[in-house]
Short mmCIF file of C-alpha atoms in Angstrom, two decimals:
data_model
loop_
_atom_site.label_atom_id
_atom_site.label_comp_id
_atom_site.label_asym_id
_atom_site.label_seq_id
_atom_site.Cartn_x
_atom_site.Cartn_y
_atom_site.Cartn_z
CA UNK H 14 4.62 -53.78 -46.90
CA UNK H 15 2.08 -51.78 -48.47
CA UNK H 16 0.52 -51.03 -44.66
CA UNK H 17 4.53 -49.97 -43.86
CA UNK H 18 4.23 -47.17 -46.32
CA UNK H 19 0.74 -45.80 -45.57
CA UNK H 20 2.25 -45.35 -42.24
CA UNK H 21 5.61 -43.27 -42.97
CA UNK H 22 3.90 -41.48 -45.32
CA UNK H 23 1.24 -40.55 -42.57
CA UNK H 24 4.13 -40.12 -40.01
CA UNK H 25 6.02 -37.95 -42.67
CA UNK H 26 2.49 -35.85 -43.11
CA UNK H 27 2.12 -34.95 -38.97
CA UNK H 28 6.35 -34.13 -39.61
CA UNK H 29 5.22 -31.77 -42.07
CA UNK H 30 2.05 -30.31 -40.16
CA UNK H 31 4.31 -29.69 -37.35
CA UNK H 32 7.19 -27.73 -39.32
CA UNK H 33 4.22 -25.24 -40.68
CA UNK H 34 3.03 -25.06 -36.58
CA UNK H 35 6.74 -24.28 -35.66
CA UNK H 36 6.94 -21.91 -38.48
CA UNK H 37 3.95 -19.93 -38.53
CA UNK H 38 2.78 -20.41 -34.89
CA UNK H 39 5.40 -21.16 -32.52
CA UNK H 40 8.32 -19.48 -33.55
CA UNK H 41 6.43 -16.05 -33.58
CA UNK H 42 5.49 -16.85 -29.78
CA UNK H 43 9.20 -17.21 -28.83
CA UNK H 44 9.90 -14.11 -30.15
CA UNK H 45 8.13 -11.92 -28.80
CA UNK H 46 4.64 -13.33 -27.26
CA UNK H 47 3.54 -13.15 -23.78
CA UNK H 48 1.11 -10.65 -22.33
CA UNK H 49 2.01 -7.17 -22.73
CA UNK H 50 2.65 -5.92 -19.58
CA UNK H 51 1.65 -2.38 -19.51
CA UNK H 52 2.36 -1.40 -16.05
CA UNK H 53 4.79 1.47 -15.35
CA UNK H 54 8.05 1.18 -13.61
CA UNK H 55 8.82 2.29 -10.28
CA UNK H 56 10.48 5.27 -10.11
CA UNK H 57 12.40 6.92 -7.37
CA UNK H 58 10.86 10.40 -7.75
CA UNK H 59 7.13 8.76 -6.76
CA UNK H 60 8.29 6.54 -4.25
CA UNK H 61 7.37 8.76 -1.51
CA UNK H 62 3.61 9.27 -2.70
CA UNK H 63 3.34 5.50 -3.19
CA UNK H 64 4.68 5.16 0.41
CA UNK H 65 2.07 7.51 1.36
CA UNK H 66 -0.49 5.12 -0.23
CA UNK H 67 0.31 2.40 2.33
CA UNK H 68 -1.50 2.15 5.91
CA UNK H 69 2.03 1.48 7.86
CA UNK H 70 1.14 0.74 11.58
CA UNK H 71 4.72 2.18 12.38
CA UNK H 72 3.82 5.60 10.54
CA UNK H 73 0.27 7.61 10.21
CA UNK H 74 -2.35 4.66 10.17
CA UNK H 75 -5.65 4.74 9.70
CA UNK H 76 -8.03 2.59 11.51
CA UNK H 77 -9.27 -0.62 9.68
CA UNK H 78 -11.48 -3.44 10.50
CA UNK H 79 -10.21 -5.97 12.83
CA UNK H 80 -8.32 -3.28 14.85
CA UNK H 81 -8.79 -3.09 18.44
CA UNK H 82 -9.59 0.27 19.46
CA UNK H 83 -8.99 1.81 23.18
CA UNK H 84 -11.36 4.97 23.96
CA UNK H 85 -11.06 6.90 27.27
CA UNK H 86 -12.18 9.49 28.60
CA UNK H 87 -9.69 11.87 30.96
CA UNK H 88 -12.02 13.01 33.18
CA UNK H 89 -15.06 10.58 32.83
CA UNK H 90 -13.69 7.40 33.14
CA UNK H 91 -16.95 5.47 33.25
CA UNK H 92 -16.63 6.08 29.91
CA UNK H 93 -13.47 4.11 29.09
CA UNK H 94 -14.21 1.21 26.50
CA UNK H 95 -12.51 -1.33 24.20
CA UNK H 96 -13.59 -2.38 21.10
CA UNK H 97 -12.72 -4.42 17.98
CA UNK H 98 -13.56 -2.64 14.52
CA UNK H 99 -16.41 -4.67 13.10
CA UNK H 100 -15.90 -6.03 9.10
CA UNK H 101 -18.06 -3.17 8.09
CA UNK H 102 -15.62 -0.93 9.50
CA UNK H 103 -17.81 0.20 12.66
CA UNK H 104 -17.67 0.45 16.50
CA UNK H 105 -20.62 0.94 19.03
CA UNK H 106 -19.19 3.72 20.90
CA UNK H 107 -20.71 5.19 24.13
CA UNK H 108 -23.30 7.74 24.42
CA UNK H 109 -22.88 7.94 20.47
CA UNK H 110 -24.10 4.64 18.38
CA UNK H 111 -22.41 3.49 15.78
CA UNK H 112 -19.10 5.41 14.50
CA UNK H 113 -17.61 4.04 10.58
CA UNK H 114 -14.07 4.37 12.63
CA UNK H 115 -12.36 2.27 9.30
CA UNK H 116 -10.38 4.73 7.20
CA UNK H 117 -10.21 7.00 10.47
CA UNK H 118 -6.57 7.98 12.25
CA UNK H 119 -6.82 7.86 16.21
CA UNK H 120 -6.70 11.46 16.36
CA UNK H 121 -9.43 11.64 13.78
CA UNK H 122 -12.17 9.42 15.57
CA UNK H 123 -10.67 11.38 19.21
CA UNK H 124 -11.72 14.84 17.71
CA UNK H 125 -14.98 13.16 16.51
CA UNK H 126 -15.75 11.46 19.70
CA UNK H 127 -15.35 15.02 21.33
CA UNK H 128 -17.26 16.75 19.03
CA UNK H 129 -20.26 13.89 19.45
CA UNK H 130 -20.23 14.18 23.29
CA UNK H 131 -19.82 17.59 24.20
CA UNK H 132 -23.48 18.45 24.20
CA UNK H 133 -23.39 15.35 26.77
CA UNK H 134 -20.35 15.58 29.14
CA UNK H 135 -18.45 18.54 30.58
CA UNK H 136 -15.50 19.17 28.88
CA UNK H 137 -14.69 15.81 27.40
CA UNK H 138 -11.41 14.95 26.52
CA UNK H 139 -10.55 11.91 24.83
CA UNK H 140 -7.57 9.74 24.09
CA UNK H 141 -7.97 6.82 21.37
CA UNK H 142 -5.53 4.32 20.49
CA UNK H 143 -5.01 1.00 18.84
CA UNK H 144 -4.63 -1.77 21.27
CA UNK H 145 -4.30 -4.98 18.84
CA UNK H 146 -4.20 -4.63 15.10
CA UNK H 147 -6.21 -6.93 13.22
CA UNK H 148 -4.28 -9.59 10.92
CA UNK H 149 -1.43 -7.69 8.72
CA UNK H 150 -0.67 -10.07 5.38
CA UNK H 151 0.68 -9.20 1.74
CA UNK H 152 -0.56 -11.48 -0.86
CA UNK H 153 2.30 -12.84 -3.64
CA UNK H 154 0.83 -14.89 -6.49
CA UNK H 155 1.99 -16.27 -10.17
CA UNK H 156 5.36 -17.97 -10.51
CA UNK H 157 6.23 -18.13 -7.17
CA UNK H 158 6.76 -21.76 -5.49
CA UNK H 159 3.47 -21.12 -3.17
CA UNK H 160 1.04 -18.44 -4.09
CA UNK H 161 -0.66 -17.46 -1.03
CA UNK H 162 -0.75 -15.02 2.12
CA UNK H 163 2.82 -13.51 4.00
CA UNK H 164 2.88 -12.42 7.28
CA UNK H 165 3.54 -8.37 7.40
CA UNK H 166 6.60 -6.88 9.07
CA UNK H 167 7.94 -3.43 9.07
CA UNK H 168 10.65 -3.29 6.24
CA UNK H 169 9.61 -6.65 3.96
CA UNK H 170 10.61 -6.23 0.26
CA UNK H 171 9.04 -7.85 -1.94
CA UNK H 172 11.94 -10.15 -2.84
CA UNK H 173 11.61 -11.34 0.82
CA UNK H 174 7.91 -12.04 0.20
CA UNK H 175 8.20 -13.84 -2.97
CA UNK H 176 11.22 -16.04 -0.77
CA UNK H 177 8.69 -16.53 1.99
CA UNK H 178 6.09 -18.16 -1.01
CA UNK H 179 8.48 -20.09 -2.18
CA UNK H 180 10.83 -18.43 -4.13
CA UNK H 181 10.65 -17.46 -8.33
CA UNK H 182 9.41 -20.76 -10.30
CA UNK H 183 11.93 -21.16 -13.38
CA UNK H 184 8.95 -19.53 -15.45
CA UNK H 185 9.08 -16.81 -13.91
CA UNK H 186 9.91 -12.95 -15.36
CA UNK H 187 12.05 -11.20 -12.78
CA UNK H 188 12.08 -8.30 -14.49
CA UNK H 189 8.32 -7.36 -14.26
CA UNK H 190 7.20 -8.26 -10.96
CA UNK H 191 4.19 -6.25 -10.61
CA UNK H 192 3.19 -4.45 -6.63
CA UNK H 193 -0.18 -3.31 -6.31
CA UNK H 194 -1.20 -1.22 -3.19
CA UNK H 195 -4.80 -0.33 -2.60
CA UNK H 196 -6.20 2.16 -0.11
CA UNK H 197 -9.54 3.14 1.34
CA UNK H 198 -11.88 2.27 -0.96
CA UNK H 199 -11.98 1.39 -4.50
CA UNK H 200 -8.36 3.19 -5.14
CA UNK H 201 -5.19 1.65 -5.87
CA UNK H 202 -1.56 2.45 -7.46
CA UNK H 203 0.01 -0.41 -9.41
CA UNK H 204 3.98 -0.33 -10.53
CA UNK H 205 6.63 -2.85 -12.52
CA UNK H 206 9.86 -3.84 -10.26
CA UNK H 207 12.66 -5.07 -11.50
CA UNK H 208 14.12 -7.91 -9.44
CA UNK H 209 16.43 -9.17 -11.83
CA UNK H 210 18.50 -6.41 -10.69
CA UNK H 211 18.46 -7.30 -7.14
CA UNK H 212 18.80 -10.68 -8.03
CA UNK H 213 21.69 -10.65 -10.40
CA UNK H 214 23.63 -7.27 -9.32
CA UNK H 215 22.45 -6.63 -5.88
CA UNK H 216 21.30 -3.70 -6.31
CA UNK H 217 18.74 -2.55 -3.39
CA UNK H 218 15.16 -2.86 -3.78
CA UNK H 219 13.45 0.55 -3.71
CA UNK H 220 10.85 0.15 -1.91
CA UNK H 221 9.24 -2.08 1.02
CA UNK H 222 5.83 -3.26 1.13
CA UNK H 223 2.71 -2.10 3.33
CA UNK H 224 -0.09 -4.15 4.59
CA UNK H 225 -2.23 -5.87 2.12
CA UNK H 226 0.22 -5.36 -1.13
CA UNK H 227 -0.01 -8.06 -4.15
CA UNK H 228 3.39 -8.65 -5.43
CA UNK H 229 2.83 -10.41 -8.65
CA UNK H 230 5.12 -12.53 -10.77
CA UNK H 231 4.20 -12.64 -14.39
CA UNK H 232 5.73 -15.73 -16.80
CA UNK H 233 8.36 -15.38 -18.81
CA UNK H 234 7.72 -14.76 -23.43
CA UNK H 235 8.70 -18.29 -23.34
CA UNK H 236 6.89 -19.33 -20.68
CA UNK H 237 3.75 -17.70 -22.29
CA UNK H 238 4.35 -19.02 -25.51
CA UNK H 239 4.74 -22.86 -24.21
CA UNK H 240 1.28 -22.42 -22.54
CA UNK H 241 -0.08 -20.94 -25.03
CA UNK H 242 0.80 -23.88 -27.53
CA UNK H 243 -0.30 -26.60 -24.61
CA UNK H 244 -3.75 -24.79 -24.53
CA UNK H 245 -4.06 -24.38 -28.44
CA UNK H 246 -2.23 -27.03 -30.59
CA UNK H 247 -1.39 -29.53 -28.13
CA UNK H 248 -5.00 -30.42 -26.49
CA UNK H 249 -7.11 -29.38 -29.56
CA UNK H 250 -5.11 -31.28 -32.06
CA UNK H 251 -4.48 -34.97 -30.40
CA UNK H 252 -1.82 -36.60 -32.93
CA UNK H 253 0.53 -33.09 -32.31
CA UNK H 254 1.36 -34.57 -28.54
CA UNK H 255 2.18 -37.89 -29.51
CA UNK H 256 4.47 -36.75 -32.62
CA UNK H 257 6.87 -39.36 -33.03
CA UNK H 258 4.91 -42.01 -31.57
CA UNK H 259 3.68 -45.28 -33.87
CA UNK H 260 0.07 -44.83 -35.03
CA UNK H 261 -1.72 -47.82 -35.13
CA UNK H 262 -4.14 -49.37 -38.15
CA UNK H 263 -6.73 -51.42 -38.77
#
């Protein structure tokens, strides 16, 4: 009897321990926790400079490793050579050495190719173009079904990406789907989309994605707040996961 009531009153103490949790801990969280997201939205007056941004193979592309570059020469064909752009972005072209052709348009590496051979060749004229391009993916991570790489193809949104991975995970926050583009080098232009919209009203996505995007899908407040209580009350403090349960006694 006496062993009975030491353990309600200990099962009445974890009731109470919990309650404080809820109140000063959890219920905050649902409200508003998460990670701020700080990312601007897309909007429709910069969507043609973020276009810009993107290496499109359909539009104004520049050269990047993996390509598979054709040079000839009009009038000296013995010069005529293909060539696949090496990871560090260079080719071993003809008469000339090494070229950094990554970052380069065709017409770009053509007028430099002139310029590098005319002390060498009569009147070169040169014609460069892209043969094979190297491997075209978009990468779509967070709470998506399966994070991972997508296939490019001229006009995928980014709703079709996150589809191709597996479609939005229930914890997921369709109304802050972040798209990061990078360019040559270090620079990059990151924006927040608004799926829910496209989702729930059909409205038409904005914008399509260029090689190499990340389309990322954030969690939800709640979502946030759930892990966040799994990672700091549930695991560090072991009776809170087995609430309810009988606790056993000498």
């Amino acid at each position: 009897m006496e062993r009975d009531g030491v353990r309600s009153l200990w099962n009445h103490t974890q009731f109470l321990i919990l309650q404080t949790l809820t109140v000063f801990i959890v219920l905050p969280l649902l409200w508003g926790c998460g990670t701020p997201i700080t990312v601007p939205p897309l909007s429709l007056e910069e969507i043609p400079r973020i276009e810009a941004v993107g290496n499109y193979p359909h539009q104004i592309y520049r050269i990047e490793p993996g390509d598979t570059v054709r040079i000839q020469y009009t009038f000296h064909r013995e010069m005529d050579q293909e060539d696949v752009v090496r990871p560090d972005g260079k080719i071993a072209a003809k008469l000339v050495g090494e070229i950094g052709a990554s970052g380069m348009t065709p017409e770009q590496l053509q007028a430099l190719l002139v310029g590098r051979t005319a002390d060498q060749l009569r009147n070169p004229e040169v014609v460069v173009s892209i043969t094979h391009y190297g491997e075209k993916n978009v990468f779509v991570g967070g709470e998506v079904g399966r994070p991972g790489l997508v296939p490019y193809r001229r006009g995928l949104s980014p709703l079709q990406a996150i589809i191709a991975a597996g479609g939005f995970k229930t914890t997921a926050r369709l109304d802050s789907v972040i798209l990061i583009r990078t360019r040559e080098g270090d620079e990059f232009v990151s924006r927040k989309l608004n799926l829910a919209a496209t989702v729930t009203d059909g409205i038409k996505e904005a914008i399509s994605l260029a090689p190499h995007d990340v389309v990322y899908v954030p969690r939800t407040p709640i979502a946030e707040a759930n892990l966040w209580v799994a990672q700091h009350i549930t695991e560090l403090i072991p009776f809170v996961g087995k609430a309810g349960a009988t606790s056993r006694f000498p």
